Every structure is written in structure tokens, then in C-alpha cells.
């Protein structure tokens, strides 16, 4: 992409803000939809080949994978925001330099996380109250392979973040689709041969291929507006500070959410006395990903647009695009709430035949569908604040929702008061309602202060 093309894209985003949301969000939705299909096929084959322990094993690994992805995507969103702001200011040199810092930082981060995870992996899995040795072994097999190959996932996310910062969400989605298709093809073959370990191998192989394509496209072929020149790389603490200022609170927010999943697994295991509630939580989370696809896509597009508008000092467009994005996202969330409420029992049977799994999973959706509009408001407002250069609110709101309200109430209801598992789902709903109100108020306060 030439400088003139990038400038033209910036002008298009300013002249047609509503259309720009969909131009950025729709390719992302397509790519995430392919990925969501993979996640459900992944769970489907694991449930088919290891029906007794496989899905529960994934549930105990999920908080640590979520933490890995959360740190990466959080810092990636910081990279996106900083690059988009520099482009909005027509400062290409700083945008290029930010991209180079992101890749170097990604390499160092992947090495550090891999070492830490492989040393403490078994202890982390056992700390969730996991007692069944078969589930522990499946969890450990999956955990070790995923973290050993985490470098490909981390670099892939950073490359996508760089392209998103310059407003290109189409090419990353195409590459994501290719990787997901490879994953889907490899999944049944490797799971059949290696059991749960095969699912992790399929994921790592597909992520490695995606990473290699990005490296070839961006570094060797120079097919983007952002250009890399590592031979003349010069470390800038100021650029790292800018990325961390926006991205670190988002990463810490995802770490808090990972801790919340960890604590929820512990609460569910103690409260139910078995691993079925964790399996149901895992099933619910993966099916629920269908709801998050459009919401995350629109919210992420708002990060790019709000950052560009802020760099161009167009607060009128910031107000317009926030109202536009929120109204469309809430409407979508209501549609998903209605769909899941009436049809979830027919979907869940594809992923488990255990009566307890089904009972817990159906009760999960019967409560959580009422939380979707509030989740949408909270997520969108947090992303808008991030686009304005304020990443801290996302961290504070996540701590409030996950730890202070959600896990505290779930522990009180399920463990301390010995109430049924359904009260854990009520805790999630209550936390989403409270934090969505706070995030909405906080966002408009920041916008008004900026103006």
C-alpha cells in the first residue's frame, strides 16, 4: 500500500464513518467465523474420540491459553492504536518504527512465556482442584504442545495488529481463513492418531503456516503500507511506552479474565464435586463464541476509527461512530439472545451426551442470554476508551466484573452457601449488568473531557 493509498483510505474513513465500520468489521467477522467453526469442530472431534475426559481436559487448559492469547491480543491492540494514530497524523516513519518494535517485543515475549509455562504447567493445572489422573494427562499433553508452539500465535497476532493499524483487515482475514481450514483438515486426522494431543498439534502447525505467510508478505515482499527495515532498527523506549500505555491494561484485563476462568473452574469443581460443570462451562464458552464474533469485530473496528479520528481531532466523528457502533452491536446481541434461548438445547447435543454436561450447559445459556446486551455495551465502551488512548478503564472494569463481583458472588453462592451451580451463572449476569453501566458512563466522561 502506497502513502497515497493510505491517505485515501484515511479520507474514506473520515468521509464515510458508518460504512467504514463495516468495511473493517465484516472481513474480521468472516475470518472469526471460520475460526469459530474450527473451535466447534475441534471440540466435536475431541468429544467423539475422548467422550469421557476430552472436553473437561480442554476446560482446565482454557484459562492458561486465554491468558496467553489475552496478553498477546491486548498488546496487539496497543500496536494497532499507536500505528493508527501515527497514520492519522501522517507520520509514516513513526508508524514503521512502531511495527518493528512490535515484532521484536513479540519474539522476546514468546520466549519468556514459553519457558515459564513449561516449568510450571503441571502445578498450574493441579491447582484448579483437578483430581482425575486421566483428565490431568490429557490436559498436560494439550498444554505443553500449545505453549511450545506459542511463538507462531504471538507473532501472527502482532502481524495482524500491524495491518489493522493501517486499516487493512482484509488480508489478515484471508490468511486466518487459510490457517483455520488447514486446522480443520488436520484436526480429525491427528486427533484420531494422537487423541487430545493431536488437536494441539493441528493448531500449532496451522499457526506456523500463517506466521510464515505473514513474514513473507510483510518483511520480504513489502506488500503493505508499513515497511520493515530491521537492519537500521533503533530501540525507542518512548514507542514501547506508548504501546504498553494502551496495550498493557488490555493485556492485564485479559489476564484477570484468565484468573477468573481459573477461579470459576475451581468453584465449579468444588461446588459440583465432579468435572461435568467445567465441561459444560467449556462447551458454553465455545458455542458462545458465535455471539462474540460480530461484537468483537465491531468493537475492534472502533479502536482503529476512534484512534484515527482522535489523531485528526474530529470529535464529531468520534461521537457519531460510538453511537452507530453501539446501536448495531446491541441489536445483534439481542438477536443472539433470542436464538440461543430457543434453540440451544438442539445445538448442545452435538458436543456431549452426558446428562450432567447437558443439564449444566443448558442452564448456563438460559441465564447468560440475558447478559449479552450488557456484555456488548461493556466491551464496546472499553474499546472506545482504548482508541482514545485510555487502556486503564478496561483493566479496572475487568477486575470489578471478574474478581470483585463475579467470582466473589459465585464463591459465596456455590461454595460457601452450597447452592446449585445455576447460581454461578447468575453471578456472571449480575457482574455484566453493573460493569456495563459503569463503562458507558466512564466512556462519555472521557470523550467530553477530550473535547
CSV table of C-alpha atoms in Angstrom, one decimal:
chain,number,residue,atom,x,y,z
A,1,UNK,CA,0.0,0.0,0.0
A,2,UNK,CA,1.5,3.4,-1.0
A,3,UNK,CA,1.4,6.5,1.0
A,4,UNK,CA,-1.2,8.0,-1.3
A,5,UNK,CA,-3.4,4.9,-0.9
A,6,UNK,CA,-3.2,5.1,2.9
A,7,UNK,CA,-4.1,8.8,2.8
A,8,UNK,CA,-7.0,8.0,0.5
A,9,UNK,CA,-8.2,5.3,3.0
A,10,UNK,CA,-7.9,7.8,5.8
A,11,UNK,CA,-10.1,10.3,3.9
A,12,UNK,CA,-12.6,7.5,3.2
A,13,UNK,CA,-12.8,6.7,6.9
A,14,UNK,CA,-13.5,10.3,7.7
A,15,UNK,CA,-16.0,10.9,4.9
A,16,UNK,CA,-17.9,7.7,5.4
A,17,UNK,CA,-17.7,6.6,9.0
A,18,UNK,CA,-20.7,4.3,9.2
A,19,UNK,CA,-19.6,2.4,6.0
A,20,UNK,CA,-16.0,2.3,7.4
A,21,UNK,CA,-17.2,0.3,10.5
A,22,UNK,CA,-18.5,-2.5,8.2
A,23,UNK,CA,-15.5,-2.3,5.9
A,24,UNK,CA,-13.2,-3.0,8.8
A,25,UNK,CA,-15.6,-5.3,10.7
A,26,UNK,CA,-17.0,-7.6,8.0
A,27,UNK,CA,-13.7,-9.2,6.9
A,28,UNK,CA,-12.9,-9.7,10.6
A,29,UNK,CA,-16.3,-11.4,11.1
A,30,UNK,CA,-15.7,-13.7,8.2
A,31,UNK,CA,-12.3,-14.7,9.5
A,32,UNK,CA,-13.5,-15.2,13.1
A,33,UNK,CA,-16.5,-17.2,11.8
A,34,UNK,CA,-14.2,-19.7,10.1
A,35,UNK,CA,-12.2,-19.8,13.4
A,36,UNK,CA,-15.4,-20.3,15.4
A,37,UNK,CA,-16.3,-23.2,13.1
A,38,UNK,CA,-12.9,-24.7,13.8
A,39,UNK,CA,-13.3,-24.4,17.6
A,40,UNK,CA,-16.6,-26.2,17.5
A,41,UNK,CA,-15.3,-28.9,15.1
A,42,UNK,CA,-12.2,-29.2,17.4
A,43,UNK,CA,-14.5,-29.8,20.4
A,44,UNK,CA,-16.8,-32.1,18.3
A,45,UNK,CA,-13.9,-34.4,17.4
A,46,UNK,CA,-12.4,-34.4,20.9
A,47,UNK,CA,-15.8,-35.3,22.3
A,48,UNK,CA,-16.1,-38.0,19.7
A,49,UNK,CA,-12.7,-39.7,20.3
A,50,UNK,CA,-12.4,-38.9,24.0
A,51,UNK,CA,-16.0,-38.5,25.2
A,52,UNK,CA,-15.3,-39.2,28.9
A,53,UNK,CA,-12.4,-36.9,29.6
A,54,UNK,CA,-11.5,-34.9,26.5
A,55,UNK,CA,-13.8,-31.8,26.8
A,56,UNK,CA,-13.2,-31.5,30.5
A,57,UNK,CA,-9.4,-31.6,29.8
A,58,UNK,CA,-9.8,-28.6,27.5
A,59,UNK,CA,-11.7,-26.8,30.2
A,60,UNK,CA,-8.8,-27.0,32.6
A,61,UNK,CA,-6.3,-25.7,30.0
A,62,UNK,CA,-8.6,-22.9,28.8
A,63,UNK,CA,-7.6,-20.3,31.5
A,64,UNK,CA,-3.9,-20.5,30.6
A,65,UNK,CA,-4.5,-20.4,26.9
A,66,UNK,CA,-6.8,-17.5,27.4
A,67,UNK,CA,-4.1,-15.8,29.4
A,68,UNK,CA,-1.6,-16.4,26.6
A,69,UNK,CA,-3.9,-15.0,24.0
A,70,UNK,CA,-5.1,-12.2,26.2
A,71,UNK,CA,-1.6,-10.8,26.8
A,72,UNK,CA,-0.9,-11.1,23.0
A,73,UNK,CA,-4.1,-9.6,21.8
A,74,UNK,CA,-4.0,-6.9,24.4
A,75,UNK,CA,-0.5,-5.7,23.4
A,76,UNK,CA,-1.6,-6.2,19.8
A,77,UNK,CA,-4.4,-3.7,20.3
A,78,UNK,CA,-1.9,-1.3,21.7
A,79,UNK,CA,0.2,-1.7,18.5
A,80,UNK,CA,-3.0,-1.2,16.4
A,81,UNK,CA,-3.9,2.0,18.2
A,82,UNK,CA,-0.5,3.6,18.1
A,83,UNK,CA,0.1,2.8,14.4
A,84,UNK,CA,-3.4,4.1,13.5
A,85,UNK,CA,-2.8,7.3,15.4
A,86,UNK,CA,0.5,7.9,13.7
A,87,UNK,CA,-1.1,7.3,10.3
A,88,UNK,CA,-3.9,9.7,11.3
A,89,UNK,CA,-1.1,12.3,11.9
A,90,UNK,CA,0.6,11.4,8.5
A,91,UNK,CA,3.7,10.2,10.4
A,92,UNK,CA,4.7,7.2,8.4
A,93,UNK,CA,8.2,6.9,9.9
A,94,UNK,CA,6.9,6.5,13.4
A,95,UNK,CA,4.3,4.0,12.2
A,96,UNK,CA,7.0,1.9,10.6
A,97,UNK,CA,9.2,2.1,13.7
A,98,UNK,CA,6.3,1.0,15.9
A,99,UNK,CA,5.7,-2.1,13.8
A,100,UNK,CA,9.4,-3.1,14.1
A,101,UNK,CA,9.3,-2.7,17.9
A,102,UNK,CA,6.1,-4.8,18.0
A,103,UNK,CA,7.8,-7.8,16.2
A,104,UNK,CA,11.0,-7.6,18.4
A,105,UNK,CA,8.8,-7.4,21.5
A,106,UNK,CA,6.7,-10.3,20.3
A,107,UNK,CA,9.8,-12.5,19.9
A,108,UNK,CA,11.0,-11.8,23.5
A,109,UNK,CA,7.5,-12.2,24.9
A,110,UNK,CA,7.0,-15.7,23.3
A,111,UNK,CA,10.3,-17.0,24.6
A,112,UNK,CA,9.6,-15.8,28.2
A,113,UNK,CA,6.0,-17.2,28.3
A,114,UNK,CA,7.1,-20.5,26.8
A,115,UNK,CA,9.8,-21.0,29.5
A,116,UNK,CA,7.5,-20.0,32.4
A,117,UNK,CA,4.6,-22.2,31.2
A,118,UNK,CA,6.6,-25.3,30.6
A,119,UNK,CA,8.3,-25.1,34.0
A,120,UNK,CA,5.1,-24.6,36.0
A,121,UNK,CA,2.5,-26.3,33.7
A,122,UNK,CA,1.5,-29.3,35.8
A,123,UNK,CA,1.4,-27.3,39.0
A,124,UNK,CA,-1.0,-24.8,37.4
A,125,UNK,CA,-3.3,-27.5,36.1
A,126,UNK,CA,-3.4,-29.2,39.5
A,127,UNK,CA,-4.2,-26.0,41.4
A,128,UNK,CA,-7.7,-25.9,39.9
A,129,UNK,CA,-8.8,-28.8,42.1
A,130,UNK,CA,-8.2,-31.4,39.3
A,131,UNK,CA,-8.0,-34.9,40.8
A,132,UNK,CA,-8.8,-37.3,37.9
A,133,UNK,CA,-5.4,-38.6,36.6
A,134,UNK,CA,-6.8,-39.2,33.1
A,135,UNK,CA,-8.1,-35.7,32.7
A,136,UNK,CA,-4.8,-34.3,34.1
A,137,UNK,CA,-2.7,-36.3,31.5
A,138,UNK,CA,-4.9,-35.1,28.6
A,139,UNK,CA,-4.7,-31.5,29.9
A,140,UNK,CA,-0.9,-31.6,30.3
A,141,UNK,CA,-0.4,-33.1,26.8
A,142,UNK,CA,-2.5,-30.3,25.2
A,143,UNK,CA,-1.0,-27.6,27.4
A,144,UNK,CA,2.7,-28.5,26.6
A,145,UNK,CA,2.3,-28.6,22.9
A,146,UNK,CA,0.3,-25.4,22.7
A,147,UNK,CA,2.8,-23.4,24.7
A,148,UNK,CA,5.8,-24.9,23.0
A,149,UNK,CA,4.5,-23.5,19.7
A,150,UNK,CA,3.1,-20.3,21.1
A,151,UNK,CA,5.7,-18.2,19.2
A,152,UNK,CA,3.7,-18.7,16.0
A,153,UNK,CA,0.5,-17.5,17.5
A,154,UNK,CA,2.1,-14.4,19.2
A,155,UNK,CA,3.8,-13.2,16.0
A,156,UNK,CA,0.7,-13.9,13.9
A,157,UNK,CA,-1.4,-11.7,16.2
A,158,UNK,CA,1.2,-8.9,16.1
A,159,UNK,CA,1.4,-9.0,12.3
A,160,UNK,CA,-2.4,-8.8,12.1
A,161,UNK,CA,-2.4,-5.9,14.6
A,162,UNK,CA,0.1,-4.0,12.4
A,163,UNK,CA,-2.1,-4.4,9.3
A,164,UNK,CA,-5.2,-3.5,11.3
A,165,UNK,CA,-3.5,-0.3,12.4
A,166,UNK,CA,-3.1,0.8,8.8
A,167,UNK,CA,-6.8,-0.1,8.2
A,168,UNK,CA,-6.2,-3.4,6.3
A,169,UNK,CA,-8.4,-6.1,7.8
A,170,UNK,CA,-9.0,-8.0,4.6
A,171,UNK,CA,-5.6,-9.7,4.0
A,172,UNK,CA,-5.2,-10.8,7.7
A,173,UNK,CA,-8.7,-12.4,7.5
A,174,UNK,CA,-7.8,-14.3,4.3
A,175,UNK,CA,-4.7,-15.7,5.9
A,176,UNK,CA,-6.6,-16.5,9.1
A,177,UNK,CA,-9.1,-18.4,6.9
A,178,UNK,CA,-6.3,-20.4,5.3
A,179,UNK,CA,-4.9,-21.3,8.7
A,180,UNK,CA,-8.2,-22.3,10.0
A,181,UNK,CA,-9.0,-24.5,7.0
A,182,UNK,CA,-5.7,-26.3,7.5
A,183,UNK,CA,-6.5,-26.7,11.2
A,184,UNK,CA,-9.9,-28.2,10.3
A,185,UNK,CA,-8.4,-30.6,7.8
A,186,UNK,CA,-5.6,-31.7,10.3
A,187,UNK,CA,-7.9,-32.0,13.3
A,188,UNK,CA,-9.7,-35.3,12.7
A,189,UNK,CA,-6.6,-36.9,11.3
A,190,UNK,CA,-4.3,-36.0,14.2
A,191,UNK,CA,-6.9,-36.4,16.9
A,192,UNK,CA,-7.7,-39.9,15.6
A,193,UNK,CA,-4.0,-40.8,15.8
A,194,UNK,CA,-2.7,-38.8,18.8
A,195,UNK,CA,-6.0,-38.2,20.8
A,196,UNK,CA,-6.3,-34.8,22.5
A,197,UNK,CA,-2.6,-34.2,21.8
A,198,UNK,CA,-3.5,-34.2,18.1
A,199,UNK,CA,-5.8,-31.2,18.5
A,200,UNK,CA,-2.9,-29.1,19.8
A,201,UNK,CA,-0.6,-30.3,17.1
A,202,UNK,CA,-3.1,-29.3,14.4
A,203,UNK,CA,-3.4,-25.8,15.9
A,204,UNK,CA,0.4,-25.2,16.2
A,205,UNK,CA,1.0,-26.4,12.6
A,206,UNK,CA,-1.7,-24.1,11.2
A,207,UNK,CA,-0.4,-21.2,13.2
A,208,UNK,CA,3.2,-21.8,12.0
A,209,UNK,CA,2.0,-21.7,8.4
A,210,UNK,CA,0.1,-18.5,9.0
A,211,UNK,CA,3.1,-16.9,10.6
A,212,UNK,CA,5.4,-17.8,7.7
A,213,UNK,CA,2.9,-16.3,5.2
A,214,UNK,CA,2.8,-13.0,7.2
A,215,UNK,CA,6.6,-12.9,7.3
A,216,UNK,CA,6.9,-13.4,3.5
A,217,UNK,CA,4.1,-10.9,2.7
A,218,UNK,CA,5.3,-8.1,5.1
A,219,UNK,CA,9.0,-8.4,5.5
A,220,UNK,CA,10.3,-10.0,2.3
A,221,UNK,CA,7.7,-8.8,-0.3
A,222,UNK,CA,6.9,-5.4,1.4
A,223,UNK,CA,3.3,-5.5,0.2
A,224,UNK,CA,1.9,-3.2,2.9
A,225,UNK,CA,1.9,0.5,3.7
A,226,UNK,CA,4.0,-0.3,6.8
A,227,UNK,CA,7.6,-1.1,5.8
A,228,UNK,CA,10.2,-3.1,7.9
A,229,UNK,CA,13.9,-2.3,8.0
A,230,UNK,CA,15.4,-4.3,10.8
A,231,UNK,CA,19.0,-3.5,9.6
A,232,UNK,CA,18.5,0.1,10.8
A,233,UNK,CA,16.4,-0.8,13.8
A,234,UNK,CA,16.9,1.6,16.7
A,235,UNK,CA,15.3,0.9,20.0
A,236,UNK,CA,13.0,3.6,21.3
A,237,UNK,CA,11.7,3.4,24.9
A,238,UNK,CA,9.2,6.1,24.1
A,239,UNK,CA,7.5,3.8,21.5
A,240,UNK,CA,7.4,0.9,23.8
A,241,UNK,CA,5.9,3.1,26.4
A,242,UNK,CA,3.2,4.2,24.0
A,243,UNK,CA,2.3,0.6,23.1
A,244,UNK,CA,2.3,-0.5,26.8
A,245,UNK,CA,0.3,2.5,27.9
A,246,UNK,CA,-2.6,1.4,25.7
A,247,UNK,CA,-1.9,-2.4,25.4
A,248,UNK,CA,-0.7,-3.4,28.8
A,249,UNK,CA,-4.0,-2.5,30.6
A,250,UNK,CA,-5.8,-4.5,27.9
A,251,UNK,CA,-3.4,-7.4,28.4
A,252,UNK,CA,-3.8,-7.3,32.2
A,253,UNK,CA,-7.6,-7.2,31.7
A,254,UNK,CA,-7.3,-10.5,29.8
A,255,UNK,CA,-5.0,-11.9,32.5
A,256,UNK,CA,-7.7,-11.0,35.1
A,257,UNK,CA,-10.3,-12.8,32.9
A,258,UNK,CA,-8.0,-15.8,32.7
A,259,UNK,CA,-7.7,-15.8,36.5
A,260,UNK,CA,-11.5,-15.5,36.6
A,261,UNK,CA,-11.8,-18.7,34.4
A,262,UNK,CA,-9.3,-20.4,36.7
A,263,UNK,CA,-11.2,-19.5,39.8
A,264,UNK,CA,-14.5,-20.4,38.2
A,265,UNK,CA,-13.1,-23.9,37.3
A,266,UNK,CA,-12.1,-24.3,40.9
A,267,UNK,CA,-15.6,-23.1,42.2
A,268,UNK,CA,-17.4,-25.4,39.7
A,269,UNK,CA,-15.2,-28.4,40.6
A,270,UNK,CA,-15.7,-27.9,44.4
A,271,UNK,CA,-19.4,-27.0,44.0
A,272,UNK,CA,-20.4,-29.9,41.8
A,273,UNK,CA,-18.0,-32.5,43.2
A,274,UNK,CA,-17.0,-33.5,39.6
A,275,UNK,CA,-15.7,-32.3,36.3
A,276,UNK,CA,-19.0,-32.1,34.5
A,277,UNK,CA,-19.7,-28.4,35.3
A,278,UNK,CA,-16.2,-27.5,34.0
A,279,UNK,CA,-17.0,-29.4,30.8
A,280,UNK,CA,-20.3,-27.6,30.5
A,281,UNK,CA,-18.6,-24.2,31.0
A,282,UNK,CA,-16.2,-25.2,28.2
A,283,UNK,CA,-19.0,-26.2,25.9
A,284,UNK,CA,-20.9,-23.0,26.6
A,285,UNK,CA,-17.8,-20.8,26.1
A,286,UNK,CA,-17.0,-22.3,22.7
A,287,UNK,CA,-20.6,-22.1,21.4
A,288,UNK,CA,-20.9,-18.6,22.8
A,289,UNK,CA,-18.0,-17.6,20.5
A,290,UNK,CA,-20.6,-17.2,17.7
A,291,UNK,CA,-22.1,-14.3,19.7
A,292,UNK,CA,-18.7,-12.7,20.3
A,293,UNK,CA,-17.7,-12.7,16.6
A,294,UNK,CA,-19.7,-9.6,15.4
A,295,UNK,CA,-19.4,-7.8,18.8
A,296,UNK,CA,-15.6,-8.1,18.9
A,297,UNK,CA,-15.3,-7.3,15.2
A,298,UNK,CA,-17.3,-4.0,15.5
A,299,UNK,CA,-15.6,-3.1,18.8
A,300,UNK,CA,-12.1,-3.7,17.2
A,301,UNK,CA,-13.0,-1.6,14.2
A,302,UNK,CA,-13.9,1.2,16.6
A,303,UNK,CA,-10.4,1.1,18.0
A,304,UNK,CA,-8.9,1.9,14.6
A,305,UNK,CA,-11.5,4.5,13.7
A,306,UNK,CA,-11.6,6.3,17.0
A,307,UNK,CA,-7.8,6.4,17.1
A,308,UNK,CA,-7.7,7.9,13.5
A,309,UNK,CA,-10.4,10.4,14.3
A,310,UNK,CA,-8.7,11.4,17.5
A,311,UNK,CA,-5.4,11.8,15.7
A,312,UNK,CA,-7.3,14.0,13.2
A,313,UNK,CA,-9.1,15.9,16.0
A,314,UNK,CA,-12.5,15.0,14.7
A,315,UNK,CA,-14.6,14.6,17.9
A,316,UNK,CA,-17.8,15.0,15.9
A,317,UNK,CA,-17.0,11.7,14.1
A,318,UNK,CA,-16.0,10.0,17.4
A,319,UNK,CA,-19.4,10.7,18.9
A,320,UNK,CA,-21.2,9.6,15.7
A,321,UNK,CA,-19.2,6.4,15.3
A,322,UNK,CA,-19.7,5.4,19.0
A,323,UNK,CA,-23.4,5.8,18.8
A,324,UNK,CA,-23.5,4.0,15.4
A,325,UNK,CA,-21.4,1.0,16.7
A,326,UNK,CA,-23.2,0.7,20.0
A,327,UNK,CA,-26.7,0.6,18.4
A,328,UNK,CA,-25.8,-2.0,15.8
A,329,UNK,CA,-24.0,-4.2,18.3
A,330,UNK,CA,-26.8,-4.2,20.8
A,331,UNK,CA,-29.3,-5.1,18.1
A,332,UNK,CA,-27.1,-8.1,17.1
A,333,UNK,CA,-26.7,-9.2,20.7
A,334,UNK,CA,-30.5,-9.2,21.2
A,335,UNK,CA,-30.9,-11.4,18.2
A,336,UNK,CA,-28.3,-13.9,19.5
A,337,UNK,CA,-30.1,-13.9,22.9
A,338,UNK,CA,-33.4,-14.9,21.3
A,339,UNK,CA,-31.7,-17.6,19.1
A,340,UNK,CA,-29.8,-19.3,21.9
A,341,UNK,CA,-32.8,-19.1,24.3
A,342,UNK,CA,-35.0,-21.1,21.9
A,343,UNK,CA,-32.5,-23.4,20.1
A,344,UNK,CA,-29.5,-24.0,22.4
A,345,UNK,CA,-30.8,-27.5,23.5
A,346,UNK,CA,-30.6,-28.7,19.9
A,347,UNK,CA,-27.0,-27.4,19.5
A,348,UNK,CA,-25.5,-28.7,22.7
A,349,UNK,CA,-26.3,-32.4,21.9
A,350,UNK,CA,-23.6,-32.2,19.2
A,351,UNK,CA,-20.9,-31.8,21.8
A,352,UNK,CA,-21.9,-34.0,24.7
A,353,UNK,CA,-24.2,-36.9,25.6
A,354,UNK,CA,-23.5,-36.7,29.3
A,355,UNK,CA,-26.8,-35.9,31.1
A,356,UNK,CA,-24.9,-33.7,33.7
A,357,UNK,CA,-23.0,-31.9,31.0
A,358,UNK,CA,-26.2,-31.1,29.1
A,359,UNK,CA,-28.0,-30.1,32.3
A,360,UNK,CA,-25.3,-27.6,33.3
A,361,UNK,CA,-24.7,-26.3,29.8
A,362,UNK,CA,-28.4,-25.6,29.1
A,363,UNK,CA,-28.9,-23.8,32.5
A,364,UNK,CA,-25.8,-21.7,31.6
A,365,UNK,CA,-27.4,-20.4,28.4
A,366,UNK,CA,-30.8,-19.9,29.9
A,367,UNK,CA,-29.2,-17.3,32.3
A,368,UNK,CA,-26.4,-15.9,30.1
A,369,UNK,CA,-28.6,-14.9,27.2
A,370,UNK,CA,-29.9,-12.0,29.3
A,371,UNK,CA,-26.3,-10.8,29.8
A,372,UNK,CA,-25.4,-10.4,26.1
A,373,UNK,CA,-26.7,-6.8,25.6
A,374,UNK,CA,-24.8,-5.7,28.8
A,375,UNK,CA,-21.6,-7.6,27.7
A,376,UNK,CA,-21.9,-5.7,24.3
A,377,UNK,CA,-22.1,-2.3,26.0
A,378,UNK,CA,-19.2,-3.0,28.3
A,379,UNK,CA,-16.9,-4.4,25.6
A,380,UNK,CA,-17.7,-1.6,23.1
A,381,UNK,CA,-17.2,1.2,25.6
A,382,UNK,CA,-13.9,-0.3,26.8
A,383,UNK,CA,-12.6,-0.5,23.2
A,384,UNK,CA,-13.6,3.1,22.5
A,385,UNK,CA,-11.7,4.3,25.6
A,386,UNK,CA,-8.7,2.3,24.4
A,387,UNK,CA,-8.9,4.0,21.0
A,388,UNK,CA,-8.8,7.4,22.8
A,389,UNK,CA,-5.6,6.3,24.5
A,390,UNK,CA,-7.1,5.2,27.8
A,391,UNK,CA,-6.4,1.5,28.4
A,392,UNK,CA,-6.7,1.6,32.2
A,393,UNK,CA,-10.5,1.7,32.4
A,394,UNK,CA,-10.6,-1.7,30.7
A,395,UNK,CA,-8.4,-3.2,33.4
A,396,UNK,CA,-10.3,-1.6,36.3
A,397,UNK,CA,-13.7,-2.7,34.8
A,398,UNK,CA,-12.4,-6.3,34.3
A,399,UNK,CA,-11.1,-6.5,37.9
A,400,UNK,CA,-14.5,-5.3,39.1
A,401,UNK,CA,-16.5,-7.6,36.9
A,402,UNK,CA,-14.5,-10.8,37.1
A,403,UNK,CA,-13.0,-10.8,40.6
A,404,UNK,CA,-14.9,-8.4,42.9
A,405,UNK,CA,-18.4,-9.3,41.6
A,406,UNK,CA,-18.5,-12.5,39.6
A,407,UNK,CA,-16.1,-14.8,41.4
A,408,UNK,CA,-16.9,-13.4,44.8
A,409,UNK,CA,-20.6,-14.0,44.3
A,410,UNK,CA,-20.1,-17.4,42.7
A,411,UNK,CA,-17.9,-18.5,45.6
A,412,UNK,CA,-20.4,-17.2,48.2
A,413,UNK,CA,-23.4,-18.9,46.5
A,414,UNK,CA,-21.9,-22.2,45.3
A,415,UNK,CA,-19.1,-23.0,47.8
A,416,UNK,CA,-20.0,-21.1,51.0
A,417,UNK,CA,-23.8,-21.3,50.8
A,418,UNK,CA,-23.8,-24.7,49.0
A,419,UNK,CA,-26.4,-23.5,46.4
A,420,UNK,CA,-26.9,-25.2,43.0
A,421,UNK,CA,-24.4,-24.5,40.1
A,422,UNK,CA,-27.0,-22.2,38.4
A,423,UNK,CA,-26.2,-19.5,41.0
A,424,UNK,CA,-22.7,-19.3,39.4
A,425,UNK,CA,-24.4,-18.3,36.2
A,426,UNK,CA,-26.4,-15.7,38.0
A,427,UNK,CA,-23.2,-14.3,39.3
A,428,UNK,CA,-22.0,-13.7,35.7
A,429,UNK,CA,-25.2,-11.9,34.8
A,430,UNK,CA,-25.1,-9.6,37.8
A,431,UNK,CA,-21.4,-8.6,37.1
A,432,UNK,CA,-22.2,-7.8,33.5
A,433,UNK,CA,-25.1,-5.6,34.3
A,434,UNK,CA,-23.2,-3.5,36.9
A,435,UNK,CA,-20.0,-3.0,34.8
A,436,UNK,CA,-21.8,-2.2,31.6
A,437,UNK,CA,-23.5,0.8,33.3
A,438,UNK,CA,-20.1,2.0,34.7
A,439,UNK,CA,-18.3,1.6,31.4
A,440,UNK,CA,-20.9,3.5,29.5
A,441,UNK,CA,-20.8,6.4,31.9
A,442,UNK,CA,-17.0,6.4,32.0
A,443,UNK,CA,-16.6,6.4,28.2
A,444,UNK,CA,-18.7,9.5,27.7
A,445,UNK,CA,-16.9,11.3,30.6
A,446,UNK,CA,-13.6,10.7,28.8
A,447,UNK,CA,-15.0,11.8,25.4
A,448,UNK,CA,-16.3,15.1,26.9
A,449,UNK,CA,-13.0,15.7,28.7
A,450,UNK,CA,-11.1,15.2,25.4
A,451,UNK,CA,-13.4,17.7,23.7
